[in-house]
Amino acid sequence: MTSAAYAPRNEGTPLHFAATQEKGCMSMMKHVPNSLSLFRMAVTPLIAALMLYSKLGQDFGFWAAAGLFLLAALTDAFDGALARRYDIVSDFGKFIDPIADKFLVISVMVAFLVIDSGSQLLMVWPVLIVLAREFIIMSVRLPAAAAGIVMPANIWGKAKTVTQLVAIAAYFVFFPAGHAIVGQVLIWISAVIAFISAATYVADYRRLRKG
């Protein structure tokens, strides 16, 4: 008889059951970060629609939009932490996560531009700066990828995301109270940081291309 006949069988044991459960949980966990990114993409049009609906004097729509935005912002922090904690970063996740973030931020900024009609001339510029930043990043990222250049994340990109989310949250809080200036100042600060992040991104690309 072969030694295999005497090999211990772990099937059905508590250890085997625990290993199977852990494997199943990890398999499910792999899909959570991307699912959260897709959730942000799906909920963004609803947030914008509720904000525009509030322009008709429906306060419920505004606060519902604020709540959904807060939820979406929390999923942004959670999915990144989850992906890093369990080392489940995927190519699709690298693609969809930043797109979901940009879609959320820009859509809400544009919606505020519409409902805060008294400040449109003031606030259209930071929105345009944010849009220009994304086009600049895209125009650099594509040739960098084609050349096999890995563009590292920098502190300005992270600061841009945080300040944008904080600025929008402040806008939601202070706009109904007649203190929209607080959100407006923070939006402008986030736009300046977005411009700096684009400049540093281009500088990093030029440096890596020459190196």
Short mmCIF file of N, CA and C in Angstrom, two decimals, residues 112-114 116-128 171 184 188:
data_model
loop_
_atom_site.label_atom_id
_atom_site.label_comp_id
_atom_site.label_asym_id
_atom_site.label_seq_id
_atom_site.Cartn_x
_atom_site.Cartn_y
_atom_site.Cartn_z
N PHE A 112 -23.81 72.19 -7.63
CA PHE A 112 -23.76 73.37 -6.76
C PHE A 112 -23.67 74.64 -7.60
N LEU A 113 -22.98 74.56 -8.70
CA LEU A 113 -22.86 75.72 -9.58
C LEU A 113 -24.23 76.14 -10.11
N VAL A 114 -25.09 75.16 -10.32
CA VAL A 114 -26.44 75.44 -10.83
C VAL A 114 -27.34 75.99 -9.73
N ASP A 116 -26.50 77.29 -6.75
CA ASP A 116 -26.00 78.52 -6.11
C ASP A 116 -25.86 79.59 -7.19
N SER A 117 -26.99 79.98 -7.73
CA SER A 117 -27.00 80.86 -8.91
C SER A 117 -26.38 82.23 -8.63
N GLY A 118 -26.36 82.66 -7.39
CA GLY A 118 -25.81 83.97 -7.08
C GLY A 118 -24.30 84.03 -7.12
N SER A 119 -23.65 82.87 -7.19
CA SER A 119 -22.18 82.84 -7.15
C SER A 119 -21.59 82.14 -8.37
N GLN A 120 -22.36 82.05 -9.44
CA GLN A 120 -21.89 81.28 -10.59
C GLN A 120 -20.61 81.85 -11.20
N LEU A 121 -20.51 83.17 -11.31
CA LEU A 121 -19.32 83.77 -11.90
C LEU A 121 -18.08 83.51 -11.04
N LEU A 122 -18.29 83.45 -9.73
CA LEU A 122 -17.18 83.19 -8.82
C LEU A 122 -16.77 81.72 -8.82
N MET A 123 -17.77 80.85 -8.88
CA MET A 123 -17.50 79.44 -8.67
C MET A 123 -17.26 78.64 -9.95
N VAL A 124 -17.51 79.23 -11.10
CA VAL A 124 -17.28 78.49 -12.33
C VAL A 124 -15.80 78.24 -12.55
N TRP A 125 -14.94 79.14 -12.04
CA TRP A 125 -13.51 79.00 -12.27
C TRP A 125 -12.88 77.82 -11.55
N PRO A 126 -13.15 77.60 -10.27
CA PRO A 126 -12.58 76.39 -9.65
C PRO A 126 -13.07 75.10 -10.29
N VAL A 127 -14.32 75.09 -10.76
CA VAL A 127 -14.83 73.91 -11.45
C VAL A 127 -14.05 73.68 -12.74
N LEU A 128 -13.78 74.75 -13.47
CA LEU A 128 -13.00 74.63 -14.71
C LEU A 128 -11.57 74.20 -14.43
N TYR A 171 -19.85 72.75 1.92
CA TYR A 171 -20.85 73.43 1.08
C TYR A 171 -22.25 72.93 1.44
N GLN A 184 -17.41 77.91 -0.52
CA GLN A 184 -16.77 78.51 -1.70
C GLN A 184 -15.27 78.68 -1.50
N TRP A 188 -12.28 76.77 -3.59
CA TRP A 188 -11.16 77.46 -4.23
C TRP A 188 -9.82 76.89 -3.74
#
